[in-house]
Amino acid sequence: MKPVTALIHHGYQAPPDFSAPQVAVHKASTVIFPNVQAMRERTWLDKKGYTYGLHGTPTTFILEERIASLEGAQHAVLVPSGLAAIALTNMALLQQGDEVLLPDNVYGPHKTFAEAELKRWGITYQLYDPMDMADLASRIHAKTRLLWIEAAGSVTLEFPDILAMVQLAKDKGLWTALDNTWGAGLAFAPFDLDPSSVSGRLGVDVSVHALTKYPSGGGDVLMGSVTTCDDGIAKQLKLCHMRLGLGVAANDAELVLRSLPSMELRYRQQDVTARALATWSLQQSAFAEVLHPALVNSPGHVNWCRLCAGDVPASGIVHTEGLAAGLLSLRFASQFSQAQLDTFCDALRLFKLGFSWGGPMSLVVPYNLPDMRKMAGDSLLQGGFVRLSVGLEAAQDLIEDIAQALVQAGM
Ligand SMILES: *Cc1c(COP(=O)(O)O)cnc(C)c1O
């Protein structure tokens, strides 16, 4: 054998019984079959074999199983982003003539996807007020097929009554899909929303998760997952996933696998820091409103208590029990100008201007709510608005950063 051939077909094989704390990175487009029969009988649907890199390798199968465990699900598929997880769920479950319901505070690009893509395929959508069950019920018609839920809502962080929504959807024969990026599988169990129930498990049909956020934890990977406990839905998702060619790269899967063991520690730490910032912000006259579900005055606080804090009543203005993601939003007093708000954001030194969350670095994004919300109350739409995403820095440093930026902006 010439060296050039030996470099490809080498006689030495490493012994197979290697074991180490981290999962191996298996990279492949081509997967090699031992014989023709194995090639003809190939299947990847039940994770008992491999067919082609796009449909899974040991690395991605292992990550899928761990994400399914995190969410309390039976099945998971991985996709290249959280947004792709949203798109896949819609495409796998809906068909021409169907209607889908989205909360008014849904993740922004999901609204755009429904408006610009689903509509072209003959699938309509309606927005509903996530804090008004009567509004939601009034929007369910014969062609409504799927109810999307987000808790807490994007940017404004209202916490809806998920239990009541899932119950309503079941009564009306709708599927429910939850964008569980905020809860991350830690704050509550999407497939067992009422663990005290004796009449059986009540959960959503599908949970999507932007693994880009907490599971990655580094601000350096894009990935999403779709999980379910339903075998039929799982098959629909997997087949649609295959046909759309939505595989993920093994190196990206490796990064998420490496971060998963520390995920709960990071989530808890960012939660503690975010609540410290929220408590401090409540005392600052520059802010007309502080939004965080653990704050007694935040919209849907009681729903959050019930689902994430064991229904324990709060003893102060900030609940200290339960779990919440490290996000808070601040509405500025209405006397401040847009220019002052921009100066505030530019003056922050530790909070960087950037989208996403769940990474080590704190981030800030200014939002113009009147462009984003149809159903928000008038008071919410007054004054400038920023969302803070808390990183892993010390809380005191972050508080001092906000304080100095308020001074620089003359607030
Ligand atoms: C970030 C995010 C997504 C999208 O995730 P990407 O990986 O950035 O595409 C979806 N839903 C929510 C609630 C998010 O915060």
Coordinates of C-alpha atoms and ligand atoms in Angstrom, one line a residue:
M1 CA 0.0 0.0 0.0
K2 CA 1.4 3.4 -1.0
P3 CA 1.7 6.0 1.8
V4 CA -0.9 8.1 0.2
T5 CA -3.4 5.3 0.4
A6 CA -2.3 4.3 3.9
L7 CA -3.0 7.8 5.1
I8 CA -6.7 7.1 4.2
H9 CA -6.9 3.4 4.9
H10 CA -4.5 2.9 7.7
G11 CA -4.1 -0.5 9.4
Y12 CA -3.9 0.9 12.9
Q13 CA -7.1 1.4 14.8
A14 CA -7.2 3.0 18.2
P15 CA -8.6 0.6 20.9
P16 CA -12.3 1.2 21.3
D17 CA -12.6 1.2 25.1
F18 CA -11.6 4.9 25.6
S19 CA -13.5 6.7 28.3
A20 CA -13.3 10.3 29.5
P21 CA -15.5 12.9 31.1
Q22 CA -16.4 14.7 27.9
V23 CA -18.3 13.3 25.0
A24 CA -16.3 12.5 21.8
V25 CA -16.7 14.7 18.8
H26 CA -17.8 12.6 15.8
K27 CA -17.7 14.6 12.6
A28 CA -19.2 13.1 9.5
S29 CA -21.1 13.8 6.4
T30 CA -20.5 10.2 5.1
V31 CA -21.2 7.4 7.5
I32 CA -19.6 4.0 6.6
F33 CA -21.7 0.8 6.7
P34 CA -20.2 -2.6 7.5
N35 CA -22.0 -4.3 4.6
V36 CA -24.7 -4.0 1.9
Q37 CA -27.4 -5.4 4.1
A38 CA -26.7 -2.8 6.8
M39 CA -26.8 -0.1 4.2
R40 CA -30.2 -1.3 2.8
E41 CA -31.7 -1.6 6.2
R42 CA -30.4 1.7 7.5
T43 CA -32.5 3.7 9.8
W44 CA -31.8 6.6 12.2
L45 CA -35.4 7.3 13.4
D46 CA -35.0 5.4 16.7
K47 CA -31.3 6.3 17.3
K48 CA -30.3 2.6 16.9
G49 CA -28.1 3.3 13.8
Y50 CA -26.5 5.9 11.6
T51 CA -27.1 6.7 8.0
Y52 CA -25.7 10.1 7.1
G53 CA -24.1 12.9 9.1
L54 CA -27.1 15.2 8.6
H55 CA -29.4 12.7 10.5
G56 CA -27.1 12.3 13.5
T57 CA -23.8 11.1 14.9
P58 CA -23.0 9.7 18.4
T59 CA -22.3 13.3 19.5
T60 CA -25.6 14.8 18.4
F61 CA -27.6 11.7 19.5
I62 CA -26.1 12.1 23.0
L63 CA -26.9 15.8 23.1
E64 CA -30.5 15.1 22.0
E65 CA -30.9 12.6 24.8
R66 CA -29.5 15.0 27.4
I67 CA -31.8 17.9 26.2
A68 CA -34.8 15.5 26.3
S69 CA -33.9 14.7 29.9
L70 CA -33.4 18.4 30.8
E71 CA -36.9 19.2 29.5
G72 CA -38.5 16.0 30.9
A73 CA -39.3 14.8 27.4
Q74 CA -39.1 11.5 25.6
H75 CA -37.7 12.8 22.2
A76 CA -35.6 15.7 21.0
V77 CA -34.3 17.0 17.7
L78 CA -31.5 19.5 17.3
V79 CA -31.6 22.3 14.8
P80 CA -29.1 25.1 13.9
S81 CA -30.8 27.9 16.0
G82 CA -33.7 28.6 18.3
L83 CA -35.5 30.3 15.4
A84 CA -35.1 27.1 13.3
A85 CA -36.7 25.2 16.2
I86 CA -39.7 27.5 16.0
A87 CA -39.9 27.2 12.2
L88 CA -39.6 23.4 12.3
T89 CA -42.4 23.0 14.8
N90 CA -44.7 25.1 12.7
M91 CA -43.8 23.4 9.5
A92 CA -44.0 19.9 11.0
L93 CA -47.4 20.4 12.6
L94 CA -49.3 22.8 10.3
Q95 CA -50.7 22.6 6.8
Q96 CA -52.5 24.9 4.4
G97 CA -55.8 26.2 5.8
D98 CA -54.7 25.9 9.4
E99 CA -54.4 28.8 11.8
V100 CA -51.9 29.2 14.6
L101 CA -52.2 31.5 17.7
L102 CA -49.2 33.5 18.9
P103 CA -49.0 35.6 22.1
D104 CA -48.6 39.4 21.4
N105 CA -45.3 39.3 23.4
V106 CA -43.9 36.3 21.3
Y107 CA -40.2 36.3 20.4
G108 CA -40.2 39.0 17.6
P109 CA -38.8 36.9 14.7
H110 CA -41.5 34.3 15.3
K111 CA -44.1 37.0 14.4
T112 CA -42.1 37.8 11.3
F113 CA -41.9 34.2 10.4
A114 CA -45.6 33.8 10.7
E115 CA -46.3 36.9 8.7
A116 CA -43.7 36.4 5.9
E117 CA -43.4 32.6 5.6
L118 CA -46.4 30.8 7.0
K119 CA -48.8 33.1 5.2
R120 CA -47.2 32.2 1.9
W121 CA -48.0 28.5 2.6
G122 CA -51.6 29.3 3.3
I123 CA -51.3 29.1 7.1
T124 CA -52.8 32.1 8.9
Y125 CA -52.0 33.4 12.4
Q126 CA -53.7 35.5 15.0
L127 CA -52.1 37.3 18.0
Y128 CA -53.7 36.9 21.4
D129 CA -53.3 38.8 24.7
P130 CA -51.3 36.4 26.8
M131 CA -52.7 37.9 30.0
D132 CA -56.4 37.6 29.1
M133 CA -57.8 34.1 28.9
A134 CA -61.1 35.4 27.5
D135 CA -59.3 37.1 24.6
L136 CA -57.5 33.9 23.9
A137 CA -60.7 31.7 24.0
S138 CA -62.5 34.1 21.7
R139 CA -59.8 33.6 19.0
I140 CA -60.1 29.8 18.8
H141 CA -62.0 28.7 15.6
A142 CA -62.6 25.6 13.6
K143 CA -59.3 26.0 11.7
T144 CA -57.2 26.8 14.8
R145 CA -54.6 24.0 15.1
L146 CA -51.8 25.1 17.3
L147 CA -51.4 27.4 20.3
W148 CA -48.0 28.9 21.0
I149 CA -47.1 29.9 24.6
E150 CA -44.2 31.9 25.8
A151 CA -43.3 32.3 29.5
A152 CA -42.1 34.8 30.4
G153 CA -43.0 36.8 27.3
S154 CA -40.1 38.3 25.3
V155 CA -38.8 41.7 26.4
T156 CA -41.8 42.6 28.6
L157 CA -41.6 39.5 30.7
E158 CA -45.3 39.1 31.5
F159 CA -45.9 35.6 33.0
P160 CA -49.1 33.9 31.6
D161 CA -51.3 31.3 33.2
I162 CA -49.7 28.4 31.2
L163 CA -51.8 25.8 33.1
A164 CA -55.1 27.4 32.1
M165 CA -53.9 27.8 28.5
V166 CA -52.9 24.2 28.2
Q167 CA -56.2 23.0 29.7
L168 CA -58.1 25.3 27.3
A169 CA -56.1 24.0 24.3
K170 CA -56.7 20.4 25.3
D171 CA -60.5 21.0 25.7
K172 CA -60.5 22.6 22.2
G173 CA -58.4 19.9 20.6
L174 CA -55.4 22.1 19.8
W175 CA -51.7 21.3 20.0
T176 CA -49.7 23.5 22.4
A177 CA -46.1 24.5 21.7
L178 CA -44.1 26.4 24.4
D179 CA -41.0 28.6 23.7
N180 CA -39.2 27.4 26.8
T181 CA -36.0 29.4 26.3
W182 CA -36.6 31.5 29.5
G183 CA -37.4 28.6 31.8
A184 CA -34.6 26.5 30.1
G185 CA -36.0 23.3 31.6
L186 CA -35.0 24.5 35.1
A187 CA -37.6 27.0 36.2
F188 CA -40.5 24.7 35.6
A189 CA -41.3 21.3 33.9
P190 CA -43.0 22.0 30.6
F191 CA -44.4 18.4 30.3
D192 CA -45.5 18.2 34.0
L193 CA -46.9 21.6 34.8
D194 CA -48.9 20.5 37.8
P195 CA -46.9 17.9 39.7
S196 CA -49.5 17.8 42.5
S197 CA -52.2 16.7 40.1
V198 CA -53.6 13.3 40.8
S199 CA -55.5 13.1 37.5
G200 CA -52.3 12.6 35.4
R201 CA -49.7 14.8 33.8
L202 CA -50.6 18.0 32.2
G203 CA -48.1 19.4 29.9
V204 CA -47.5 21.1 26.5
D205 CA -47.2 18.9 23.4
V206 CA -44.0 20.5 22.2
S207 CA -41.3 22.6 23.9
V208 CA -38.7 24.5 21.8
H209 CA -35.6 25.9 23.4
A210 CA -32.9 28.2 22.0
L211 CA -29.8 26.3 23.2
T212 CA -28.0 29.4 22.1
K213 CA -28.9 30.9 25.5
Y214 CA -28.4 29.0 28.8
P215 CA -27.3 25.5 27.5
S216 CA -24.5 27.1 25.4
G217 CA -23.8 29.7 28.1
G218 CA -20.9 31.2 26.1
G219 CA -22.5 33.6 23.7
D220 CA -20.6 31.6 21.0
V221 CA -22.9 28.9 19.7
L222 CA -26.3 29.0 17.8
M223 CA -28.5 25.9 18.3
G224 CA -32.1 25.0 19.1
S225 CA -34.1 21.9 20.2
V226 CA -37.6 20.7 19.8
T227 CA -38.7 18.2 22.4
T228 CA -41.9 16.2 23.0
C229 CA -43.3 13.3 24.9
D230 CA -45.6 12.3 22.0
D231 CA -44.3 9.5 19.7
G232 CA -46.5 10.6 16.8
I233 CA -45.4 14.3 17.0
A234 CA -41.8 13.1 17.4
K235 CA -42.0 11.2 14.1
Q236 CA -43.5 14.2 12.3
L237 CA -40.8 16.4 13.7
K238 CA -38.0 14.0 12.7
L239 CA -39.2 13.4 9.2
C240 CA -39.7 17.2 8.6
H241 CA -36.3 17.8 10.1
M242 CA -34.7 15.3 7.7
R243 CA -36.5 16.7 4.6
L244 CA -35.5 20.2 5.4
G245 CA -31.9 19.2 6.0
L246 CA -31.6 20.9 9.4
G247 CA -28.6 19.0 10.9
V248 CA -26.2 20.5 13.4
A249 CA -22.4 20.4 13.5
A250 CA -20.6 18.1 15.9
N251 CA -18.2 20.9 17.1
D252 CA -21.2 23.0 18.1
A253 CA -22.9 20.0 19.8
E254 CA -19.6 19.5 21.7
L255 CA -19.6 23.1 23.0
V256 CA -23.2 22.7 24.3
L257 CA -22.4 19.3 25.9
R258 CA -19.4 20.8 27.6
S259 CA -21.5 23.6 29.1
L260 CA -24.5 21.6 30.2
P261 CA -23.1 20.3 33.5
S262 CA -22.7 23.9 34.7
M263 CA -26.0 25.2 33.3
E264 CA -28.0 25.1 36.5
L265 CA -25.3 26.8 38.5
R266 CA -25.1 29.6 36.0
Y267 CA -28.9 29.9 35.8
R268 CA -29.1 30.2 39.6
Q269 CA -26.3 32.7 39.8
Q270 CA -27.7 34.9 37.1
D271 CA -31.1 34.7 38.7
V272 CA -29.8 35.9 42.1
T273 CA -27.9 38.8 40.4
A274 CA -31.0 39.8 38.3
R275 CA -33.2 39.9 41.4
A276 CA -30.6 42.0 43.2
L277 CA -30.6 44.4 40.2
A278 CA -34.4 44.4 40.1
T279 CA -34.6 45.2 43.9
W280 CA -32.1 48.1 43.5
S281 CA -33.9 49.4 40.4
L282 CA -37.2 49.6 42.2
Q283 CA -35.7 52.3 44.4
Q284 CA -34.4 54.5 41.5
S285 CA -36.7 57.3 40.6
A286 CA -35.5 57.2 36.9
F287 CA -37.5 54.0 36.4
A288 CA -41.3 54.1 36.2
E289 CA -41.5 50.3 36.1
V290 CA -39.3 47.3 36.7
L291 CA -40.4 44.1 35.1
H292 CA -39.3 40.7 36.4
P293 CA -41.7 37.9 37.3
A294 CA -40.4 37.5 40.9
L295 CA -41.4 41.1 41.6
V296 CA -44.8 41.3 43.3
N297 CA -46.0 44.1 41.0
S298 CA -44.8 42.5 37.8
P299 CA -47.6 41.3 35.4
G300 CA -48.4 37.6 36.0
H301 CA -46.4 37.4 39.2
V302 CA -49.0 35.0 40.8
N303 CA -48.7 32.7 37.7
W304 CA -45.0 32.6 38.1
C305 CA -45.3 31.9 41.9
R306 CA -47.6 29.0 41.2
L307 CA -45.5 27.4 38.5
C308 CA -41.9 28.3 39.6
A309 CA -41.9 29.1 43.3
G310 CA -44.2 26.3 44.7
D311 CA -47.0 28.8 45.3
V312 CA -45.2 30.2 48.3
P313 CA -46.4 33.8 48.9
A314 CA -43.7 36.5 48.7
S315 CA -42.8 38.2 52.0
G316 CA -41.5 41.4 50.4
I317 CA -41.6 43.3 47.1
V318 CA -39.3 40.7 45.5
H319 CA -39.9 37.0 45.9
T320 CA -36.8 35.1 46.9
E321 CA -38.1 31.6 46.3
G322 CA -38.2 29.7 43.0
L323 CA -36.3 30.1 39.8
A324 CA -36.3 32.8 37.1
A325 CA -34.0 33.6 34.1
G326 CA -31.5 36.5 34.5
L327 CA -33.5 39.0 32.6
L328 CA -35.2 42.2 33.7
S329 CA -36.7 45.1 31.8
L330 CA -36.8 48.8 32.8
R331 CA -39.3 51.4 31.8
F332 CA -38.0 54.9 32.2
A333 CA -40.0 57.7 33.6
S334 CA -41.7 59.5 30.7
Q335 CA -40.0 62.9 31.2
F336 CA -36.8 61.5 29.8
S337 CA -36.0 62.0 26.1
Q338 CA -34.9 59.4 23.6
A339 CA -31.5 61.0 23.5
Q340 CA -31.1 60.6 27.2
L341 CA -32.0 56.9 26.9
D342 CA -29.5 56.4 24.2
T343 CA -26.8 58.2 26.3
F344 CA -27.7 55.9 29.2
C345 CA -27.2 52.8 27.0
D346 CA -23.9 54.1 25.5
A347 CA -22.6 55.1 28.9
L348 CA -22.9 51.6 30.3
R349 CA -19.5 50.0 30.5
L350 CA -20.1 46.4 31.7
F351 CA -23.5 46.0 30.0
K352 CA -22.7 45.7 26.3
L353 CA -25.1 46.5 23.5
G354 CA -26.1 43.2 22.0
F355 CA -28.9 40.6 21.5
S356 CA -29.3 37.3 23.2
W357 CA -28.7 36.2 26.8
G358 CA -27.5 33.4 29.0
G359 CA -23.8 34.1 28.4
P360 CA -21.1 35.4 30.7
M361 CA -21.4 39.1 29.7
S362 CA -24.2 41.4 30.7
L363 CA -26.1 42.9 27.8
V364 CA -28.6 45.8 27.2
V365 CA -31.0 46.4 24.4
P366 CA -33.2 49.5 24.0
Y367 CA -36.7 48.7 22.6
N368 CA -39.4 50.8 21.1
L369 CA -42.5 49.0 22.5
P370 CA -45.2 50.8 20.4
D371 CA -43.7 49.2 17.3
M372 CA -43.7 45.7 18.9
R373 CA -47.0 45.4 20.8
K374 CA -50.6 45.6 19.7
M375 CA -52.2 44.6 23.1
A376 CA -49.9 46.1 25.7
G377 CA -51.6 48.5 28.2
D378 CA -51.1 52.3 27.6
S379 CA -48.9 52.7 30.6
L380 CA -46.4 50.1 29.3
L381 CA -46.0 52.0 26.1
Q382 CA -45.0 55.3 27.7
G383 CA -41.3 56.2 28.3
G384 CA -38.2 54.6 27.1
F385 CA -37.6 50.9 27.6
V386 CA -34.5 48.7 27.9
R387 CA -34.1 45.0 28.6
L388 CA -31.1 43.9 30.7
S389 CA -29.6 40.4 30.4
V390 CA -27.5 39.6 33.4
G391 CA -24.2 37.9 32.9
L392 CA -21.8 36.3 35.5
E393 CA -20.2 39.6 36.7
A394 CA -20.6 40.6 40.4
A395 CA -23.9 42.2 41.2
Q396 CA -22.4 45.2 42.9
D397 CA -20.3 46.0 39.8
L398 CA -23.4 45.9 37.6
I399 CA -25.4 48.1 40.0
E400 CA -22.6 50.7 40.0
D401 CA -22.4 50.5 36.3
I402 CA -26.2 51.4 36.0
A403 CA -25.8 54.1 38.6
Q404 CA -23.0 55.9 36.8
A405 CA -24.8 55.6 33.4
L406 CA -27.9 57.2 35.0
V407 CA -25.7 60.1 36.2
Q408 CA -24.1 60.5 32.8
A409 CA -27.5 60.6 31.1
G410 CA -28.7 63.2 33.6
M411 CA -31.5 61.0 34.9
Ligands
LIG1 C1 -33.1 33.8 21.4 C2 -34.5 33.3 21.4 C3 -34.9 32.5 20.3 C4 -34.1 32.3 19.1 O1 -32.9 31.6 19.3 P1 -31.7 31.8 18.2 O2 -30.8 30.6 18.5 O3 -31.1 33.1 18.5 O4 -32.3 31.7 16.9 C5 -36.2 32.0 20.4 N1 -37.0 32.3 21.4 C6 -36.6 33.0 22.4 C7 -37.6 33.3 23.6 C8 -35.3 33.6 22.5 O5 -35.0 34.3 23.5

